[in-house]
mmCIF file of C-alpha atoms in Angstrom:
data_model
loop_
_atom_site.group_PDB
_atom_site.id
_atom_site.type_symbol
_atom_site.label_atom_id
_atom_site.label_comp_id
_atom_site.label_asym_id
_atom_site.label_seq_id
_atom_site.Cartn_x
_atom_site.Cartn_y
_atom_site.Cartn_z
ATOM 1 C CA UNK A 1 0.139 -0.013 0.036
ATOM 2 C CA UNK A 2 2.992 2.533 0.969
ATOM 3 C CA UNK A 3 4.452 1.632 -2.229
ATOM 4 C CA UNK A 4 1.492 2.467 -4.267
ATOM 5 C CA UNK A 5 0.836 5.835 -2.632
ATOM 6 C CA UNK A 6 4.622 6.450 -3.372
ATOM 7 C CA UNK A 7 4.511 5.657 -6.543
ATOM 8 C CA UNK A 8 1.398 7.722 -7.136
ATOM 9 C CA UNK A 9 3.045 10.733 -5.548
ATOM 10 C CA UNK A 10 6.465 10.296 -7.795
ATOM 11 C CA UNK A 11 4.177 10.260 -10.813
ATOM 12 C CA UNK A 12 2.556 13.609 -9.630
ATOM 13 C CA UNK A 13 5.226 15.114 -8.765
ATOM 14 C CA UNK A 14 7.008 14.095 -12.042
ATOM 15 C CA UNK A 15 4.027 15.212 -14.280
ATOM 16 C CA UNK A 16 4.038 18.498 -12.321
ATOM 17 C CA UNK A 17 7.749 19.188 -12.936
ATOM 18 C CA UNK A 18 7.205 18.277 -16.677
ATOM 19 C CA UNK A 19 4.433 20.607 -16.662
ATOM 20 C CA UNK A 20 6.493 23.641 -15.227
ATOM 21 C CA UNK A 21 9.191 22.719 -17.679
ATOM 22 C CA UNK A 22 6.604 23.054 -20.287
ATOM 23 C CA UNK A 23 4.868 26.238 -19.113
ATOM 24 C CA UNK A 24 8.490 28.112 -18.852
ATOM 25 C CA UNK A 25 9.750 25.896 -21.781
ATOM 26 C CA UNK A 26 12.656 24.712 -20.119
ATOM 27 C CA UNK A 27 14.983 24.217 -23.569
ATOM 28 C CA UNK A 28 14.402 27.688 -24.582
ATOM 29 C CA UNK A 29 14.997 29.437 -20.995
ATOM 30 C CA UNK A 30 18.174 27.300 -20.787
ATOM 31 C CA UNK A 31 19.558 28.747 -24.080
ATOM 32 C CA UNK A 32 18.860 31.987 -23.260
ATOM 33 C CA UNK A 33 20.542 31.656 -20.062
ATOM 34 C CA UNK A 34 23.343 29.916 -21.914
ATOM 35 C CA UNK A 35 23.669 33.310 -24.422
ATOM 36 C CA UNK A 36 23.691 35.420 -21.007
ATOM 37 C CA UNK A 37 26.457 33.480 -19.040
ATOM 38 C CA UNK A 38 28.605 33.631 -22.789
ATOM 39 C CA UNK A 39 28.204 37.929 -22.491
ATOM 40 C CA UNK A 40 29.179 37.636 -18.819
ATOM 41 C CA UNK A 41 32.523 35.678 -19.406
ATOM 42 C CA UNK A 42 33.055 37.971 -22.134
ATOM 43 C CA UNK A 43 33.381 40.958 -20.040
ATOM 44 C CA UNK A 44 36.687 42.458 -18.889
ATOM 45 C CA UNK A 45 36.186 41.715 -15.156
ATOM 46 C CA UNK A 46 37.115 38.601 -13.047
ATOM 47 C CA UNK A 47 35.061 35.759 -12.943
ATOM 48 C CA UNK A 48 32.503 35.500 -9.663
ATOM 49 C CA UNK A 49 30.776 32.049 -9.237
ATOM 50 C CA UNK A 50 27.884 33.633 -7.090
ATOM 51 C CA UNK A 51 26.882 36.144 -9.843
ATOM 52 C CA UNK A 52 26.871 33.569 -12.357
ATOM 53 C CA UNK A 53 24.716 31.756 -10.455
ATOM 54 C CA UNK A 54 22.478 34.700 -9.904
ATOM 55 C CA UNK A 55 22.407 35.218 -13.560
ATOM 56 C CA UNK A 56 21.746 32.122 -14.368
ATOM 57 C CA UNK A 57 18.709 31.857 -12.106
ATOM 58 C CA UNK A 58 17.474 35.223 -12.914
ATOM 59 C CA UNK A 59 17.951 34.222 -16.286
ATOM 60 C CA UNK A 60 15.820 31.630 -16.358
ATOM 61 C CA UNK A 61 13.075 33.131 -14.211
ATOM 62 C CA UNK A 62 12.712 35.994 -16.377
ATOM 63 C CA UNK A 63 12.506 34.122 -19.480
ATOM 64 C CA UNK A 64 9.968 31.608 -17.897
ATOM 65 C CA UNK A 65 8.202 34.273 -16.532
ATOM 66 C CA UNK A 66 7.547 35.478 -20.208
ATOM 67 C CA UNK A 67 6.951 31.836 -21.398
ATOM 68 C CA UNK A 68 4.228 31.716 -19.018
ATOM 69 C CA UNK A 69 2.146 35.360 -19.403
ATOM 70 C CA UNK A 70 2.725 34.292 -22.958
ATOM 71 C CA UNK A 71 1.143 30.770 -22.552
ATOM 72 C CA UNK A 72 -1.946 32.566 -20.385
ATOM 73 C CA UNK A 73 -2.375 34.806 -23.019
ATOM 74 C CA UNK A 74 -2.864 32.650 -25.968
ATOM 75 C CA UNK A 75 -4.212 29.451 -24.099
ATOM 76 C CA UNK A 76 -7.459 29.645 -26.680
ATOM 77 C CA UNK A 77 -5.100 30.091 -29.832
ATOM 78 C CA UNK A 78 -2.877 27.318 -28.484
ATOM 79 C CA UNK A 79 -5.750 25.082 -28.494
ATOM 80 C CA UNK A 80 -6.240 25.665 -32.225
ATOM 81 C CA UNK A 81 -2.748 24.835 -32.964
ATOM 82 C CA UNK A 82 -1.042 20.852 -33.429
ATOM 83 C CA UNK A 83 2.379 22.144 -31.724
ATOM 84 C CA UNK A 84 0.380 23.849 -28.974
ATOM 85 C CA UNK A 85 -2.973 21.869 -28.159
ATOM 86 C CA UNK A 86 -1.169 19.703 -25.562
ATOM 87 C CA UNK A 87 0.509 22.413 -23.789
ATOM 88 C CA UNK A 88 -0.387 22.564 -19.977
ATOM 89 C CA UNK A 89 -3.026 24.946 -20.233
ATOM 90 C CA UNK A 90 -5.188 24.230 -23.180
ATOM 91 C CA UNK A 91 -5.162 20.329 -22.439
ATOM 92 C CA UNK A 92 -6.348 21.075 -18.907
ATOM 93 C CA UNK A 93 -3.504 20.066 -16.849
ATOM 94 C CA UNK A 94 -2.925 23.358 -15.412
ATOM 95 C CA UNK A 95 -5.319 26.066 -14.589
ATOM 96 C CA UNK A 96 -4.871 29.797 -15.651
ATOM 97 C CA UNK A 97 -4.590 30.697 -12.158
ATOM 98 C CA UNK A 98 -1.672 28.558 -11.432
ATOM 99 C CA UNK A 99 -0.046 29.264 -14.610
ATOM 100 C CA UNK A 100 -0.539 33.561 -13.799
ATOM 101 C CA UNK A 101 0.928 32.727 -10.015
ATOM 102 C CA UNK A 102 4.061 30.660 -11.473
ATOM 103 C CA UNK A 103 4.446 33.770 -13.848
ATOM 104 C CA UNK A 104 3.953 36.610 -11.243
ATOM 105 C CA UNK A 105 6.682 34.309 -9.039
ATOM 106 C CA UNK A 106 9.260 34.171 -11.399
ATOM 107 C CA UNK A 107 9.028 37.585 -12.311
ATOM 108 C CA UNK A 108 9.508 38.801 -8.889
ATOM 109 C CA UNK A 109 12.399 36.243 -8.320
ATOM 110 C CA UNK A 110 13.920 36.979 -11.699
ATOM 111 C CA UNK A 111 13.818 40.989 -10.906
ATOM 112 C CA UNK A 112 15.203 40.426 -7.240
ATOM 113 C CA UNK A 113 18.185 38.262 -8.660
ATOM 114 C CA UNK A 114 19.214 40.605 -11.563
ATOM 115 C CA UNK A 115 18.639 43.526 -8.987
ATOM 116 C CA UNK A 116 21.150 41.937 -6.659
ATOM 117 C CA UNK A 117 23.538 41.812 -9.400
ATOM 118 C CA UNK A 118 23.067 45.887 -10.544
ATOM 119 C CA UNK A 119 20.144 47.715 -11.276
ATOM 120 C CA UNK A 120 20.181 48.000 -15.095
ATOM 121 C CA UNK A 121 20.591 44.291 -15.368
ATOM 122 C CA UNK A 122 17.371 44.198 -13.446
ATOM 123 C CA UNK A 123 16.209 46.992 -15.705
ATOM 124 C CA UNK A 124 16.883 45.165 -19.148
ATOM 125 C CA UNK A 125 15.372 42.032 -17.765
ATOM 126 C CA UNK A 126 12.036 43.592 -16.785
ATOM 127 C CA UNK A 127 11.886 45.236 -20.112
ATOM 128 C CA UNK A 128 12.512 42.047 -22.247
ATOM 129 C CA UNK A 129 9.190 40.789 -20.077
ATOM 130 C CA UNK A 130 7.485 43.755 -20.972
ATOM 131 C CA UNK A 131 7.830 43.398 -24.559
ATOM 132 C CA UNK A 132 7.385 40.005 -24.909
ATOM 133 C CA UNK A 133 4.228 39.711 -22.797
ATOM 134 C CA UNK A 134 2.772 43.157 -23.724
ATOM 135 C CA UNK A 135 4.017 44.359 -27.316
ATOM 136 C CA UNK A 136 4.977 40.953 -29.264
ATOM 137 C CA UNK A 137 2.603 38.244 -28.437
ATOM 138 C CA UNK A 138 -0.646 40.732 -29.082
ATOM 139 C CA UNK A 139 1.087 41.711 -32.219
ATOM 140 C CA UNK A 140 1.838 38.215 -33.742
ATOM 141 C CA UNK A 141 -2.294 38.002 -34.783
ATOM 142 C CA UNK A 142 -2.091 41.297 -36.361
ATOM 143 C CA UNK A 143 1.147 42.180 -38.256
ATOM 144 C CA UNK A 144 4.195 40.124 -39.279
ATOM 145 C CA UNK A 145 6.014 43.111 -37.760
ATOM 146 C CA UNK A 146 5.491 41.362 -34.618
ATOM 147 C CA UNK A 147 9.265 39.506 -35.205
ATOM 148 C CA UNK A 148 10.630 43.010 -35.475
ATOM 149 C CA UNK A 149 9.348 43.550 -32.416
ATOM 150 C CA UNK A 150 10.255 40.039 -30.604
ATOM 151 C CA UNK A 151 13.666 40.652 -31.714
ATOM 152 C CA UNK A 152 14.220 42.896 -29.051
ATOM 153 C CA UNK A 153 13.857 41.056 -26.324
ATOM 154 C CA UNK A 154 15.254 38.056 -27.668
ATOM 155 C CA UNK A 155 18.310 40.097 -28.534
ATOM 156 C CA UNK A 156 18.692 40.800 -24.700
ATOM 157 C CA UNK A 157 20.457 37.968 -23.115
ATOM 158 C CA UNK A 158 23.576 38.294 -24.743
ATOM 159 C CA UNK A 159 24.405 41.592 -24.009
ATOM 160 C CA UNK A 160 22.407 41.478 -20.588
ATOM 161 C CA UNK A 161 25.567 38.989 -19.487
ATOM 162 C CA UNK A 162 27.979 41.707 -20.131
ATOM 163 C CA UNK A 163 26.019 44.374 -17.975
ATOM 164 C CA UNK A 164 25.454 42.075 -15.276
ATOM 165 C CA UNK A 165 29.408 41.962 -15.260
ATOM 166 C CA UNK A 166 30.482 45.659 -15.823
ATOM 167 C CA UNK A 167 26.932 47.549 -14.624
ATOM 168 C CA UNK A 168 27.771 49.410 -17.932
ATOM 169 C CA UNK A 169 25.803 49.365 -21.336
ATOM 170 C CA UNK A 170 28.142 50.836 -23.730
ATOM 171 C CA UNK A 171 29.385 49.660 -27.617
ATOM 172 C CA UNK A 172 30.438 45.823 -26.346
ATOM 173 C CA UNK A 173 26.777 44.967 -24.732
ATOM 174 C CA UNK A 174 25.372 47.102 -27.623
ATOM 175 C CA UNK A 175 27.219 44.975 -30.311
ATOM 176 C CA UNK A 176 26.669 41.494 -28.235
ATOM 177 C CA UNK A 177 22.902 42.800 -28.965
ATOM 178 C CA UNK A 178 23.174 43.367 -32.688
ATOM 179 C CA UNK A 179 24.746 39.978 -33.284
ATOM 180 C CA UNK A 180 21.439 38.351 -31.682
ATOM 181 C CA UNK A 181 18.806 40.817 -32.928
ATOM 182 C CA UNK A 182 19.921 39.885 -36.780
ATOM 183 C CA UNK A 183 19.749 36.241 -36.106
ATOM 184 C CA UNK A 184 16.480 36.123 -34.810
ATOM 185 C CA UNK A 185 14.996 36.958 -38.621
ATOM 186 C CA UNK A 186 16.233 33.576 -40.118
ATOM 187 C CA UNK A 187 15.858 31.978 -37.087
ATOM 188 C CA UNK A 188 12.525 32.708 -36.497
ATOM 189 C CA UNK A 189 11.330 32.849 -40.232
ATOM 190 C CA UNK A 190 12.765 29.836 -40.973
ATOM 191 C CA UNK A 191 10.701 28.434 -37.955
ATOM 192 C CA UNK A 192 7.722 30.463 -39.188
ATOM 193 C CA UNK A 193 8.164 28.667 -42.998
ATOM 194 C CA UNK A 194 8.097 25.225 -41.032
ATOM 195 C CA UNK A 195 4.977 26.093 -38.926
ATOM 196 C CA UNK A 196 3.238 28.698 -41.199
ATOM 197 C CA UNK A 197 0.136 26.058 -42.207
ATOM 198 C CA UNK A 198 -0.358 25.699 -38.012
ATOM 199 C CA UNK A 199 0.442 29.256 -37.062
ATOM 200 C CA UNK A 200 -2.360 29.897 -39.607
ATOM 201 C CA UNK A 201 -4.708 27.949 -37.894
ATOM 202 C CA UNK A 202 -4.252 30.149 -34.560
ATOM 203 C CA UNK A 203 -4.387 33.466 -36.802
ATOM 204 C CA UNK A 204 -0.395 34.443 -36.279
ATOM 205 C CA UNK A 205 1.242 36.355 -39.301
ATOM 206 C CA UNK A 206 4.956 34.962 -38.870
ATOM 207 C CA UNK A 207 6.630 35.579 -42.183
ATOM 208 C CA UNK A 208 7.266 39.126 -43.966
ATOM 209 C CA UNK A 209 5.448 38.477 -46.578
ATOM 210 C CA UNK A 210 2.885 36.427 -45.324
ATOM 211 C CA UNK A 211 3.632 33.476 -47.628
ATOM 212 C CA UNK A 212 6.363 31.173 -48.089
ATOM 213 C CA UNK A 213 7.811 32.974 -51.242
ATOM 214 C CA UNK A 214 10.609 34.280 -52.743
ATOM 215 C CA UNK A 215 10.216 37.759 -50.720
ATOM 216 C CA UNK A 216 10.090 35.817 -47.201
ATOM 217 C CA UNK A 217 13.549 33.901 -48.717
ATOM 218 C CA UNK A 218 15.347 36.870 -49.752
ATOM 219 C CA UNK A 219 14.935 38.655 -46.526
ATOM 220 C CA UNK A 220 16.015 35.664 -44.650
ATOM 221 C CA UNK A 221 19.444 36.074 -46.836
ATOM 222 C CA UNK A 222 19.844 39.780 -46.470
ATOM 223 C CA UNK A 223 19.435 39.148 -42.470
ATOM 224 C CA UNK A 224 21.912 36.466 -42.583
ATOM 225 C CA UNK A 225 24.378 38.787 -44.267
ATOM 226 C CA UNK A 226 23.851 41.543 -41.829
ATOM 227 C CA UNK A 227 23.999 39.346 -39.066
ATOM 228 C CA UNK A 228 27.459 37.581 -40.372
ATOM 229 C CA UNK A 229 28.948 41.026 -41.117
ATOM 230 C CA UNK A 230 27.994 42.338 -37.328
ATOM 231 C CA UNK A 231 29.602 38.857 -35.723
ATOM 232 C CA UNK A 232 32.802 39.822 -36.913
ATOM 233 C CA UNK A 233 32.771 43.841 -36.282
ATOM 234 C CA UNK A 234 35.212 43.010 -33.094
ATOM 235 C CA UNK A 235 38.103 41.911 -35.206
ATOM 236 C CA UNK A 236 38.396 45.722 -36.398
ATOM 237 C CA UNK A 237 39.184 46.927 -32.900
ATOM 238 C CA UNK A 238 36.292 49.320 -32.954
ATOM 239 C CA UNK A 239 33.793 47.926 -30.121
ATOM 240 C CA UNK A 240 36.018 48.546 -26.810
ATOM 241 C CA UNK A 241 36.621 46.073 -24.976
ATOM 242 C CA UNK A 242 34.755 43.285 -26.827
ATOM 243 C CA UNK A 243 37.594 42.187 -29.372
ATOM 244 C CA UNK A 244 38.021 39.114 -31.578
ATOM 245 C CA UNK A 245 41.553 37.572 -33.083
ATOM 246 C CA UNK A 246 41.574 36.961 -36.634
ATOM 247 C CA UNK A 247 41.448 33.535 -36.555
ATOM 248 C CA UNK A 248 38.692 33.648 -34.484
ATOM 249 C CA UNK A 249 36.880 35.995 -36.504
ATOM 250 C CA UNK A 250 37.374 33.407 -39.928
ATOM 251 C CA UNK A 251 36.024 31.110 -37.862
ATOM 252 C CA UNK A 252 32.818 32.601 -36.996
ATOM 253 C CA UNK A 253 32.516 33.842 -40.708
ATOM 254 C CA UNK A 254 32.450 30.289 -41.781
ATOM 255 C CA UNK A 255 29.976 29.182 -39.406
ATOM 256 C CA UNK A 256 27.808 32.150 -40.729
ATOM 257 C CA UNK A 257 28.601 31.163 -44.267
ATOM 258 C CA UNK A 258 27.018 27.607 -43.779
ATOM 259 C CA UNK A 259 23.808 28.876 -42.162
ATOM 260 C CA UNK A 260 23.854 31.174 -45.500
ATOM 261 C CA UNK A 261 24.662 28.245 -47.594
ATOM 262 C CA UNK A 262 21.078 27.031 -45.971
ATOM 263 C CA UNK A 263 19.321 29.979 -46.273
ATOM 264 C CA UNK A 264 20.211 29.749 -50.241
ATOM 265 C CA UNK A 265 18.769 26.264 -50.339
ATOM 266 C CA UNK A 266 15.658 27.413 -48.600
ATOM 267 C CA UNK A 267 15.458 30.168 -51.667
ATOM 268 C CA UNK A 268 16.029 27.445 -54.195
ATOM 269 C CA UNK A 269 13.544 24.836 -52.966
ATOM 270 C CA UNK A 270 10.966 26.953 -50.957
ATOM 271 C CA UNK A 271 10.111 23.722 -48.955
ATOM 272 C CA UNK A 272 9.943 22.802 -45.126
ATOM 273 C CA UNK A 273 12.695 20.468 -45.275
ATOM 274 C CA UNK A 274 14.798 23.255 -46.614
ATOM 275 C CA UNK A 275 13.365 25.537 -43.887
ATOM 276 C CA UNK A 276 13.867 22.808 -41.037
ATOM 277 C CA UNK A 277 17.800 22.895 -42.235
ATOM 278 C CA UNK A 278 18.130 26.443 -41.847
ATOM 279 C CA UNK A 279 16.221 26.639 -38.420
ATOM 280 C CA UNK A 280 18.347 23.685 -37.188
ATOM 281 C CA UNK A 281 21.901 25.218 -38.698
ATOM 282 C CA UNK A 282 20.541 28.973 -37.360
ATOM 283 C CA UNK A 283 20.961 27.314 -33.580
ATOM 284 C CA UNK A 284 23.981 25.723 -34.014
ATOM 285 C CA UNK A 285 25.306 29.082 -35.476
ATOM 286 C CA UNK A 286 24.355 31.145 -32.620
ATOM 287 C CA UNK A 287 25.660 28.564 -29.929
ATOM 288 C CA UNK A 288 29.343 27.453 -31.769
ATOM 289 C CA UNK A 289 29.550 31.768 -32.452
ATOM 290 C CA UNK A 290 29.096 32.492 -28.749
ATOM 291 C CA UNK A 291 31.536 29.373 -27.790
ATOM 292 C CA UNK A 292 34.244 30.650 -30.374
ATOM 293 C CA UNK A 293 34.009 34.158 -28.590
ATOM 294 C CA UNK A 294 34.538 33.258 -25.530
ATOM 295 C CA UNK A 295 37.380 30.700 -26.171
ATOM 296 C CA UNK A 296 39.201 33.388 -28.060
ATOM 297 C CA UNK A 297 38.915 36.054 -24.858
ATOM 298 C CA UNK A 298 40.415 33.403 -22.885
ATOM 299 C CA UNK A 299 43.619 31.655 -25.112
#
């Protein structure tokens, strides 16, 4: 009997943890935390383990809160789409009130943790939540410009780490912001291309032309090129304390060239498999680029 009760409790906790991960989009949140930590490591300061832990915790809370608020706002639309109908709220596994409590609590914990680092970091974290939930989310059903708006909170994490380390916003975190800002467009348009039919069920307007056409593919190519250019700007010594060696710049450029290749393939093929390959290439790019930047600083 005790074994059965214990097993039931274990299953309940397991399901609750699984729903928590889904309401906060744990995989996305962890990738955002990775970007923030990379930005911190690039800053010209001595490393502090406690600050890194605060940044990781606060960053996860801010992203998790944004995603929880987003799923509360879009609960009815999520129920219409195949990719989201099994999320905790539309599936009925989690109440709206519980999701709101999670979102509010994570917002408070995130702001407090980031404020402990410094006020500027907390401010940018709060701005990120506001833009994502109050501007980007409502715009998704109204205009493709939602992706442009969403690129702002999406680009904050890389620069947030630098600000957390230095308590300063200048050309260095501004450059990190721009790299991730331009990266957002090919990444999300590739994702939007793959999921266009499903997005339309929820009324979302994610592609710049509204269609999976050459116009969208050309804009993906254009933004990929801009991303590549901005990513190697630090090699020219014009971005303050943010620097990049020539070998590292070549590696970053080549990684970007791979992503550009898949962008051209999408222009050529204009199908979902090509969009998926570009999306995966974009995920690889942002991760590898940040790793190259960090390694280059320490060698």
